[in-house]
Amino acid sequence: MLLSGLVTLQSATNMNTTLKFTVLLLLALGFCQGLQHNYIEEEEAQPVAQASKYGTLWPLPQKVQISEVSFKLSSSSFRIVDAKESSAGQSCSLLQNAYRRYYEYMFGGAAAEEQNQGKGWRTDPSELTELQVWITSPDSECDSYPGLTSDESYELSVNQPFAVLKAPKVWGALHGLETFSQLMYEDEYGAKSINSTTISDFPRFAHRGILLDTSRHFLPIKVILANLETMAMNKFNVFHWHIVDDPSFPYLSRTFPQLSQQGAYHPYTHVYTPADVKMVIEFARLRGIRVVPEFDTPGHTQSWGKGQKDLLTPCYSGTKPSGTFGPVNPILNTTYDFMKQFFTEVSTVFPDAYVHLGGDEVDFTCWKSNPDIKKFMDQQGFGQDYSKLESFYIQKLLDIVTTTQKGYMIWQEVFDNGVKLKPDTVVHVWIGGGSNEEMSKVTEAGYTTILSAPWYLDYISYGQDWQKYYKVEPLSFNGTEAQKKLVIGGEACLWGEYVDATNLTPRLWPRASAVAERLWSAKEVTDVNDAFNRLSMHRCRMVERGIPAEPLFSSYCPREYKGI
Amino acid sequence: MLLSGLVTLQSATNMNTTLKFTVLLLLALGFCQGLQHNYIEEEEAQPVAQASKYGTLWPLPQKVQISEVSFKLSSSSFRIVDAKESSAGQSCSLLQNAYRRYYEYMFGGAAAEEQNQGKGWRTDPSELTELQVWITSPDSECDSYPGLTSDESYELSVNQPFAVLKAPKVWGALHGLETFSQLMYEDEYGAKSINSTTISDFPRFAHRGILLDTSRHFLPIKVILANLETMAMNKFNVFHWHIVDDPSFPYLSRTFPQLSQQGAYHPYTHVYTPADVKMVIEFARLRGIRVVPEFDTPGHTQSWGKGQKDLLTPCYSGTKPSGTFGPVNPILNTTYDFMKQFFTEVSTVFPDAYVHLGGDEVDFTCWKSNPDIKKFMDQQGFGQDYSKLESFYIQKLLDIVTTTQKGYMIWQEVFDNGVKLKPDTVVHVWIGGGSNEEMSKVTEAGYTTILSAPWYLDYISYGQDWQKYYKVEPLSFNGTEAQKKLVIGGEACLWGEYVDATNLTPRLWPRASAVAERLWSAKEVTDVNDAFNRLSMHRCRMVERGIPAEPLFSSYCPREYKGI
């Protein structure tokens, strides 16, 4: 789909036209002076609607210079090509695929029509006909998977005779293509234009994730792919796939097919087959996105117990088993045999260097009721401290996962309980109260960490809550420079209690876009008014690309969403 | 789409099967015993998942008797036909249209396939092959518009050799068809079944509305129609179309085309043409839904001022006009000439007997600043009481609208300010604090009233807020029986600040369904657990019919939403 109507950059050629653009823009931002028909006070003052000097760029690149000189772009002549010097050529299908995708975003359905007119006079001096993509490092990483240490930087120069996008690796090139497409706008007559621009860009944080939960509600593959697509539009680079949990186990394991056979909402219609998982991983890779699966234990495992006998702890009512089950049973050797086999499979199915092992919210009630567990506690000398039992389990699990050559991420409780962690462990801070103190502690202990506590997007409220997410400063905790370097990023979490295919996408976007800019752009990028203006238009761009991103406030998009 | 998997009624034939159904159902309701990954306490205890003895009926009919005897339904033989005695026959396209719609809901895409198999042995004694629809009153009202006093009652008898749906008017028949379709379920093998059932049904309240706001965000016609469709599934019967307001004026007036030309977000892409409006009204009529347009004055009219010179009050800054405008200018004769012409047009475009005239939230600041207004206040002896000026305006407007032969609805402020109202005026109570007191006052003064205060669905919060809407009892205010009779219903309002085509439908449904049952079913229907179970399955039915109704809680539908 196209970007027409989102006219945002000042043209040097006609100041009168610029004014008209601004009027159009103010209209598009749609602010009403009148009262609103409601009786809840708006918590935040409404931001001022005024075109940003950065146009519709989102997230804002690290360094941007936009001149007033503009060029036209024609769908019939414009090409995205490999630079001659590029280390990635025609054989790099990741890039070839991306060229087509961004051409489609930029010129959409209009292309074919215009081409039929076959104009021969193509040497308009103010036309930009080419974007050359130049991978500068000898290894483009075209056929690799993105990782925590991947170089995502790029430099973009839009000028005649052609624009150049330079990046050490394909990952930076993907981001640069998104940025290039965001620079394009339509003038008053619908002519596609781009201003002469110089951009130098790289992410502030290396880990910029979205957590989706496919256990509380199953998400059809189509929904996951659409959100990966949108993540790329926002320069997110980690899909944290909270794939199983208490309510259902949709992951079809080759080694233990009974897990989904018994534990999924439905064994055929509500599972992710190995082919599905592969498709998600490849679709993500082509967009520079890592897929980090989470298999949360020992709590959050009710659905595991249905297909794996004796995995969970039998709870007791008095002296007899009650028929219900608690967390994973940590005192049986069979538990660890199972975990060894299961995580060995996981390590081959998911190529990322990390797997998320969960470890949050372990309820001790069931363990406390079980006489065998009590006996084990005595034998081990754990006394009444069940967190020691939890740590005992996690420690063994971490050792198992280490043998599969994976690094691991864990929720903060595992660190809090004093489990011995590998130095490269990523501690995931999620508990709302005191997350600054937690960040201090975790980094003081020398662990890398990511922040989610302020970004639980499943919590909804009336009004522009994106501003709350936007105003978070992940490094505001007390700590040394060295500690702050250990914060590698954050994740926006959309837990699944209240979302499924019907409402997930508009609930996530553009609220997650606020997190995207916080994690990508420079620390100093904190102007909420400017963000409002850019984000309003970024959301219309997502809508034009077919994503039902919800509105920030009363407004309109030149082309509204076509679904229902 | 079909209803398979939503197996809910006990079959007499096989108790073991019944147990399996219940297990299936509990799974479908999707309750997890485990903890939820979050730190906000759930305000409400989660309802218990257990099949309702009323199956998936929503809203619950007044009297229902479901026996354990079940019949099969075959897409190749089942027909919905006019009863011989019916006063509406083949020429009643409203009913013929409804038969097709409900056949499609019940048998969906599967019909064609099965028909190709052409089975000749069709006299299975336990098969139900016909639903006869019998309009009992001499005037079926097939070609009329529904109204406040329309008879919506029906009686449904599902038994062999055929089912009979009796209703005095087509409006009751439409509701009965919806109910019939809700009685159908699929057994374990996917066979469509229905139990022998007797239902006698009528609405508790005559006015059951949904307010949509097409000014803050433009809603494409497609979105409006989809929501009318869903309203019918929930037995709502009034579409309160808050069509214009401060931000934009999408109503294309034949008499004053400049209003949308200047006041719409865009004069071509963001307007409702006369043909569009006609289509909405007819689409609604075919589903027994009234369309009550709201043209709110004298406040909420910023967008009107753009295309109608001198309509709004010029605000002053000191002794000079500031360039901004306030409410409609009540002191000019031209204002009333305009209103006369405008509402004459409205009265012909919209067939409903009522028009909503707004009258809420009038801000006096601008009036106070204007020297001409001050002079007028003095002349009229209004002193400093600007609510007298407001009443002066409204009184004249009501007189104008009365000459167009319309009744009117108004927001509560108009009543509060002591404006003289026609006896048949409907006072719309919306202010959150003290709505019970307001209901007492309004009805004590002898006016009919509808309630919206507890049903502002634009206010969102985490969790199952549908329960809050469900627990409202509209007649809980202090008053006599005669006063309570004046409460003709209520409306769920979805104001448009934060919703457009991207997110409106899942935000409205099934939250509005809670209001639907409160307004339709008997006062005693207040069991939240039972409601949860029926509503969970009703929402899956909406999903199967293509409506992205959001989930109530962790769960799944047999066939998930196919969009994104």
mmCIF file of C-alpha atoms in Angstrom, chain B residues 111-367:
data_model
loop_
_atom_site.group_PDB
_atom_site.id
_atom_site.type_symbol
_atom_site.label_atom_id
_atom_site.label_comp_id
_atom_site.label_asym_id
_atom_site.label_seq_id
_atom_site.Cartn_x
_atom_site.Cartn_y
_atom_site.Cartn_z
ATOM 1 C CA ALA B 111 -24.276 -27.127 2.312
ATOM 2 C CA ALA B 112 -23.168 -27.427 -1.295
ATOM 3 C CA GLU B 113 -20.973 -30.451 -0.667
ATOM 4 C CA GLU B 114 -23.631 -32.416 1.077
ATOM 5 C CA GLN B 115 -26.219 -31.622 -1.543
ATOM 6 C CA ASN B 116 -24.015 -33.114 -4.212
ATOM 7 C CA GLN B 117 -24.267 -36.419 -2.446
ATOM 8 C CA GLY B 118 -28.037 -36.314 -2.950
ATOM 9 C CA LYS B 119 -29.153 -38.839 -0.406
ATOM 10 C CA GLY B 120 -32.608 -40.252 -1.125
ATOM 11 C CA TRP B 121 -33.399 -41.773 2.271
ATOM 12 C CA ARG B 122 -34.582 -38.696 3.990
ATOM 13 C CA THR B 123 -37.306 -39.940 6.292
ATOM 14 C CA ASP B 124 -35.208 -40.447 9.381
ATOM 15 C CA PRO B 125 -37.829 -40.246 12.173
ATOM 16 C CA SER B 126 -35.477 -38.125 14.288
ATOM 17 C CA GLU B 127 -34.816 -35.588 11.578
ATOM 18 C CA LEU B 128 -36.216 -32.084 11.636
ATOM 19 C CA THR B 129 -36.727 -30.881 8.097
ATOM 20 C CA GLU B 130 -38.670 -27.694 8.386
ATOM 21 C CA LEU B 131 -39.045 -24.497 10.303
ATOM 22 C CA GLN B 132 -42.366 -22.844 9.523
ATOM 23 C CA VAL B 133 -42.539 -19.130 10.095
ATOM 24 C CA TRP B 134 -45.994 -17.890 10.867
ATOM 25 C CA ILE B 135 -46.770 -14.202 11.090
ATOM 26 C CA THR B 136 -50.040 -14.133 12.994
ATOM 27 C CA SER B 137 -51.126 -10.518 12.789
ATOM 28 C CA PRO B 138 -52.946 -9.453 9.607
ATOM 29 C CA ASP B 139 -50.342 -6.740 9.055
ATOM 30 C CA SER B 140 -46.947 -8.422 9.159
ATOM 31 C CA GLU B 141 -45.193 -5.015 8.968
ATOM 32 C CA CYS B 142 -42.893 -6.579 6.416
ATOM 33 C CA ASP B 143 -42.482 -3.352 4.509
ATOM 34 C CA SER B 144 -42.527 -1.022 7.495
ATOM 35 C CA TYR B 145 -39.761 0.343 9.623
ATOM 36 C CA PRO B 146 -39.385 -0.949 13.145
ATOM 37 C CA GLY B 147 -40.304 1.534 15.851
ATOM 38 C CA LEU B 148 -40.375 2.066 19.578
ATOM 39 C CA THR B 149 -43.729 0.330 19.934
ATOM 40 C CA SER B 150 -43.101 -2.522 17.510
ATOM 41 C CA ASP B 151 -44.126 -5.944 18.711
ATOM 42 C CA GLU B 152 -40.940 -8.017 18.942
ATOM 43 C CA SER B 153 -42.398 -11.077 20.626
ATOM 44 C CA TYR B 154 -42.321 -14.597 19.215
ATOM 45 C CA GLU B 155 -43.016 -18.174 20.152
ATOM 46 C CA LEU B 156 -40.878 -21.015 19.010
ATOM 47 C CA SER B 157 -41.757 -24.672 19.130
ATOM 48 C CA VAL B 158 -39.159 -27.140 17.953
ATOM 49 C CA ASN B 159 -40.785 -30.506 17.530
ATOM 50 C CA GLN B 160 -41.632 -33.063 14.905
ATOM 51 C CA PRO B 161 -42.788 -33.119 12.222
ATOM 52 C CA PHE B 162 -41.660 -29.496 12.013
ATOM 53 C CA ALA B 163 -40.656 -26.534 14.073
ATOM 54 C CA VAL B 164 -42.950 -23.541 14.215
ATOM 55 C CA LEU B 165 -42.016 -19.942 14.810
ATOM 56 C CA LYS B 166 -45.046 -17.772 15.518
ATOM 57 C CA ALA B 167 -44.826 -14.004 15.771
ATOM 58 C CA PRO B 168 -47.383 -11.223 15.433
ATOM 59 C CA LYS B 169 -44.970 -9.204 13.311
ATOM 60 C CA VAL B 170 -41.839 -9.802 11.259
ATOM 61 C CA TRP B 171 -39.761 -8.201 14.048
ATOM 62 C CA GLY B 172 -40.497 -11.058 16.404
ATOM 63 C CA ALA B 173 -39.851 -13.544 13.614
ATOM 64 C CA LEU B 174 -36.371 -12.115 13.068
ATOM 65 C CA HIS B 175 -35.547 -12.581 16.758
ATOM 66 C CA GLY B 176 -37.030 -16.078 16.655
ATOM 67 C CA LEU B 177 -34.845 -17.038 13.702
ATOM 68 C CA GLU B 178 -31.778 -15.920 15.647
ATOM 69 C CA THR B 179 -32.912 -17.960 18.625
ATOM 70 C CA PHE B 180 -33.584 -21.002 16.438
ATOM 71 C CA SER B 181 -30.091 -20.777 14.958
ATOM 72 C CA GLN B 182 -28.661 -20.572 18.480
ATOM 73 C CA LEU B 183 -30.415 -23.795 19.445
ATOM 74 C CA MET B 184 -28.592 -25.768 16.789
ATOM 75 C CA TYR B 185 -25.401 -27.545 17.813
ATOM 76 C CA GLU B 186 -23.137 -30.252 16.474
ATOM 77 C CA ASP B 187 -22.848 -33.589 18.150
ATOM 78 C CA GLU B 188 -19.585 -35.420 18.667
ATOM 79 C CA TYR B 189 -19.507 -36.495 15.019
ATOM 80 C CA GLY B 190 -20.285 -33.070 13.645
ATOM 81 C CA ALA B 191 -23.916 -33.933 12.983
ATOM 82 C CA LYS B 192 -26.097 -30.880 13.286
ATOM 83 C CA SER B 193 -28.702 -31.324 15.952
ATOM 84 C CA ILE B 194 -31.400 -29.462 17.805
ATOM 85 C CA ASN B 195 -33.334 -30.428 20.889
ATOM 86 C CA SER B 196 -37.061 -30.370 21.231
ATOM 87 C CA THR B 197 -37.690 -26.925 22.660
ATOM 88 C CA THR B 198 -40.471 -24.524 23.558
ATOM 89 C CA ILE B 199 -39.708 -20.838 23.825
ATOM 90 C CA SER B 200 -41.896 -17.860 24.502
ATOM 91 C CA ASP B 201 -40.005 -14.634 24.250
ATOM 92 C CA PHE B 202 -40.264 -10.851 24.249
ATOM 93 C CA PRO B 203 -37.918 -8.048 25.275
ATOM 94 C CA ARG B 204 -37.912 -6.584 28.768
ATOM 95 C CA PHE B 205 -37.121 -3.141 27.319
ATOM 96 C CA ALA B 206 -38.267 -1.712 24.007
ATOM 97 C CA HIS B 207 -35.197 0.441 23.325
ATOM 98 C CA ARG B 208 -31.939 -1.525 23.163
ATOM 99 C CA GLY B 209 -29.296 0.515 21.449
ATOM 100 C CA ILE B 210 -25.685 0.855 20.410
ATOM 101 C CA LEU B 211 -24.149 4.295 19.912
ATOM 102 C CA LEU B 212 -21.382 4.552 17.338
ATOM 103 C CA ASP B 213 -19.519 7.803 16.758
ATOM 104 C CA THR B 214 -18.511 8.493 13.165
ATOM 105 C CA SER B 215 -17.100 11.942 13.799
ATOM 106 C CA ARG B 216 -13.992 11.363 15.910
ATOM 107 C CA HIS B 217 -13.057 8.600 13.519
ATOM 108 C CA PHE B 218 -14.767 7.924 10.234
ATOM 109 C CA LEU B 219 -16.150 4.407 10.074
ATOM 110 C CA PRO B 220 -16.296 2.840 6.630
ATOM 111 C CA ILE B 221 -19.790 1.619 5.676
ATOM 112 C CA LYS B 222 -18.542 -1.952 5.784
ATOM 113 C CA VAL B 223 -17.736 -1.577 9.481
ATOM 114 C CA ILE B 224 -21.151 -0.110 10.244
ATOM 115 C CA LEU B 225 -22.911 -2.940 8.424
ATOM 116 C CA ALA B 226 -20.865 -5.617 10.187
ATOM 117 C CA ASN B 227 -21.876 -4.121 13.507
ATOM 118 C CA LEU B 228 -25.538 -3.947 12.537
ATOM 119 C CA GLU B 229 -25.250 -7.618 11.650
ATOM 120 C CA THR B 230 -23.792 -8.317 15.083
ATOM 121 C CA MET B 231 -26.433 -6.203 16.784
ATOM 122 C CA ALA B 232 -29.069 -8.482 15.269
ATOM 123 C CA MET B 233 -27.243 -11.512 16.670
ATOM 124 C CA ASN B 234 -27.638 -9.887 20.091
ATOM 125 C CA LYS B 235 -31.228 -8.655 19.615
ATOM 126 C CA PHE B 236 -30.263 -4.989 19.780
ATOM 127 C CA ASN B 237 -32.821 -2.885 17.948
ATOM 128 C CA VAL B 238 -31.531 0.712 17.842
ATOM 129 C CA PHE B 239 -28.488 2.037 16.041
ATOM 130 C CA HIS B 240 -27.874 5.454 17.603
ATOM 131 C CA TRP B 241 -25.764 7.054 14.904
ATOM 132 C CA HIS B 242 -23.753 9.860 16.470
ATOM 133 C CA ILE B 243 -22.929 10.928 12.982
ATOM 134 C CA VAL B 244 -21.318 14.355 13.405
ATOM 135 C CA ASP B 245 -19.480 16.169 16.197
ATOM 136 C CA ASP B 246 -16.609 18.606 16.684
ATOM 137 C CA PRO B 247 -13.858 16.751 14.813
ATOM 138 C CA SER B 248 -15.646 16.037 11.546
ATOM 139 C CA PHE B 249 -18.941 16.252 9.676
ATOM 140 C CA PRO B 250 -19.177 13.173 7.448
ATOM 141 C CA TYR B 251 -22.934 13.486 6.757
ATOM 142 C CA LEU B 252 -23.393 14.653 3.177
ATOM 143 C CA SER B 253 -26.378 16.976 3.313
ATOM 144 C CA ARG B 254 -28.236 17.553 0.066
ATOM 145 C CA THR B 255 -29.401 20.940 1.307
ATOM 146 C CA PHE B 256 -26.053 22.057 2.694
ATOM 147 C CA PRO B 257 -23.352 20.097 0.882
ATOM 148 C CA GLN B 258 -20.735 22.548 2.147
ATOM 149 C CA LEU B 259 -21.083 21.064 5.631
ATOM 150 C CA SER B 260 -19.282 17.866 4.651
ATOM 151 C CA GLN B 261 -17.361 19.501 1.813
ATOM 152 C CA GLN B 262 -15.609 21.631 4.445
ATOM 153 C CA GLY B 263 -16.278 19.769 7.626
ATOM 154 C CA ALA B 264 -15.523 16.116 6.807
ATOM 155 C CA TYR B 265 -12.026 14.735 7.238
ATOM 156 C CA HIS B 266 -12.075 14.384 3.468
ATOM 157 C CA PRO B 267 -14.954 15.474 1.211
ATOM 158 C CA TYR B 268 -14.928 12.294 -0.905
ATOM 159 C CA THR B 269 -13.365 9.465 1.051
ATOM 160 C CA HIS B 270 -14.677 10.321 4.522
ATOM 161 C CA VAL B 271 -18.359 11.102 3.953
ATOM 162 C CA TYR B 272 -21.677 9.271 4.035
ATOM 163 C CA THR B 273 -23.561 9.989 0.836
ATOM 164 C CA PRO B 274 -27.354 9.871 0.665
ATOM 165 C CA ALA B 275 -26.989 6.433 -0.947
ATOM 166 C CA ASP B 276 -24.776 5.252 1.914
ATOM 167 C CA VAL B 277 -27.241 6.444 4.515
ATOM 168 C CA LYS B 278 -30.092 4.764 2.666
ATOM 169 C CA MET B 279 -28.160 1.524 2.554
ATOM 170 C CA VAL B 280 -27.437 1.620 6.276
ATOM 171 C CA ILE B 281 -31.112 2.271 7.048
ATOM 172 C CA GLU B 282 -32.333 -0.569 4.836
ATOM 173 C CA PHE B 283 -29.685 -3.003 6.062
ATOM 174 C CA ALA B 284 -30.785 -2.153 9.604
ATOM 175 C CA ARG B 285 -34.497 -2.450 8.798
ATOM 176 C CA LEU B 286 -33.987 -5.928 7.378
ATOM 177 C CA ARG B 287 -32.629 -6.863 10.805
ATOM 178 C CA GLY B 288 -35.309 -5.133 12.840
ATOM 179 C CA ILE B 289 -33.024 -2.277 13.811
ATOM 180 C CA ARG B 290 -34.035 1.368 13.988
ATOM 181 C CA VAL B 291 -31.550 4.042 12.920
ATOM 182 C CA VAL B 292 -31.769 7.098 15.170
ATOM 183 C CA PRO B 293 -29.403 9.810 13.935
ATOM 184 C CA GLU B 294 -27.938 12.322 16.342
ATOM 185 C CA PHE B 295 -27.237 15.871 15.243
ATOM 186 C CA ASP B 296 -25.913 17.331 18.459
ATOM 187 C CA THR B 297 -26.232 21.095 19.008
ATOM 188 C CA PRO B 298 -25.540 23.752 20.215
ATOM 189 C CA GLY B 299 -22.197 22.375 21.502
ATOM 190 C CA HIS B 300 -20.096 19.740 19.742
ATOM 191 C CA THR B 301 -20.478 21.648 16.481
ATOM 192 C CA GLN B 302 -16.966 22.826 15.571
ATOM 193 C CA SER B 303 -17.082 20.911 12.283
ATOM 194 C CA TRP B 304 -20.445 22.494 11.343
ATOM 195 C CA GLY B 305 -18.899 25.935 11.403
ATOM 196 C CA LYS B 306 -16.477 25.211 8.607
ATOM 197 C CA GLY B 307 -19.152 24.926 5.938
ATOM 198 C CA GLN B 308 -21.841 27.218 7.343
ATOM 199 C CA LYS B 309 -20.896 30.847 7.783
ATOM 200 C CA ASP B 310 -22.147 32.625 10.924
ATOM 201 C CA LEU B 311 -23.602 29.439 12.412
ATOM 202 C CA LEU B 312 -21.201 29.375 15.354
ATOM 203 C CA THR B 313 -20.649 32.091 17.938
ATOM 204 C CA PRO B 314 -17.474 34.119 17.336
ATOM 205 C CA CYS B 315 -15.402 34.138 20.515
ATOM 206 C CA TYR B 316 -13.781 37.348 21.632
ATOM 207 C CA SER B 317 -10.424 38.049 23.114
ATOM 208 C CA GLY B 318 -11.002 41.342 24.906
ATOM 209 C CA THR B 319 -12.815 43.603 22.457
ATOM 210 C CA LYS B 320 -11.838 41.760 19.301
ATOM 211 C CA PRO B 321 -12.942 38.467 17.759
ATOM 212 C CA SER B 322 -10.248 35.897 18.470
ATOM 213 C CA GLY B 323 -10.818 33.936 15.300
ATOM 214 C CA THR B 324 -12.120 30.906 17.188
ATOM 215 C CA PHE B 325 -15.735 29.868 17.519
ATOM 216 C CA GLY B 326 -17.971 28.523 20.241
ATOM 217 C CA PRO B 327 -21.372 26.801 20.249
ATOM 218 C CA VAL B 328 -24.100 27.554 17.724
ATOM 219 C CA ASN B 329 -24.961 31.254 17.795
ATOM 220 C CA PRO B 330 -28.363 31.379 19.487
ATOM 221 C CA ILE B 331 -29.106 35.061 18.902
ATOM 222 C CA LEU B 332 -29.307 35.151 15.097
ATOM 223 C CA ASN B 333 -32.438 34.462 13.087
ATOM 224 C CA THR B 334 -30.250 32.907 10.393
ATOM 225 C CA THR B 335 -29.367 30.148 12.849
ATOM 226 C CA TYR B 336 -32.996 29.091 13.123
ATOM 227 C CA ASP B 337 -33.578 29.394 9.384
ATOM 228 C CA PHE B 338 -30.676 27.031 8.885
ATOM 229 C CA MET B 339 -31.874 24.584 11.541
ATOM 230 C CA LYS B 340 -35.343 24.563 10.041
ATOM 231 C CA GLN B 341 -34.029 23.603 6.629
ATOM 232 C CA PHE B 342 -31.472 21.187 7.970
ATOM 233 C CA PHE B 343 -33.797 19.240 10.238
ATOM 234 C CA THR B 344 -36.471 19.178 7.545
ATOM 235 C CA GLU B 345 -33.963 17.329 5.387
ATOM 236 C CA VAL B 346 -33.021 15.038 8.295
ATOM 237 C CA SER B 347 -36.674 14.241 8.879
ATOM 238 C CA THR B 348 -37.043 12.950 5.330
ATOM 239 C CA VAL B 349 -33.713 11.131 5.126
ATOM 240 C CA PHE B 350 -34.190 9.191 8.368
ATOM 241 C CA PRO B 351 -37.519 7.367 8.610
ATOM 242 C CA ASP B 352 -37.413 6.710 12.358
ATOM 243 C CA ALA B 353 -39.969 8.581 14.443
ATOM 244 C CA TYR B 354 -37.170 9.960 16.621
ATOM 245 C CA VAL B 355 -34.146 12.112 16.065
ATOM 246 C CA HIS B 356 -31.531 12.648 18.772
ATOM 247 C CA LEU B 357 -30.845 16.338 19.264
ATOM 248 C CA GLY B 358 -27.923 16.101 21.663
ATOM 249 C CA GLY B 359 -27.743 19.180 23.854
ATOM 250 C CA ASP B 360 -24.918 17.990 26.082
ATOM 251 C CA GLU B 361 -21.809 19.690 27.408
ATOM 252 C CA VAL B 362 -22.384 23.262 26.282
ATOM 253 C CA ASP B 363 -19.377 25.386 27.212
ATOM 254 C CA PHE B 364 -20.361 28.971 28.068
ATOM 255 C CA THR B 365 -16.861 30.506 27.848
ATOM 256 C CA CYS B 366 -17.235 31.719 24.290
ATOM 257 C CA TRP B 367 -20.768 33.017 24.778
#
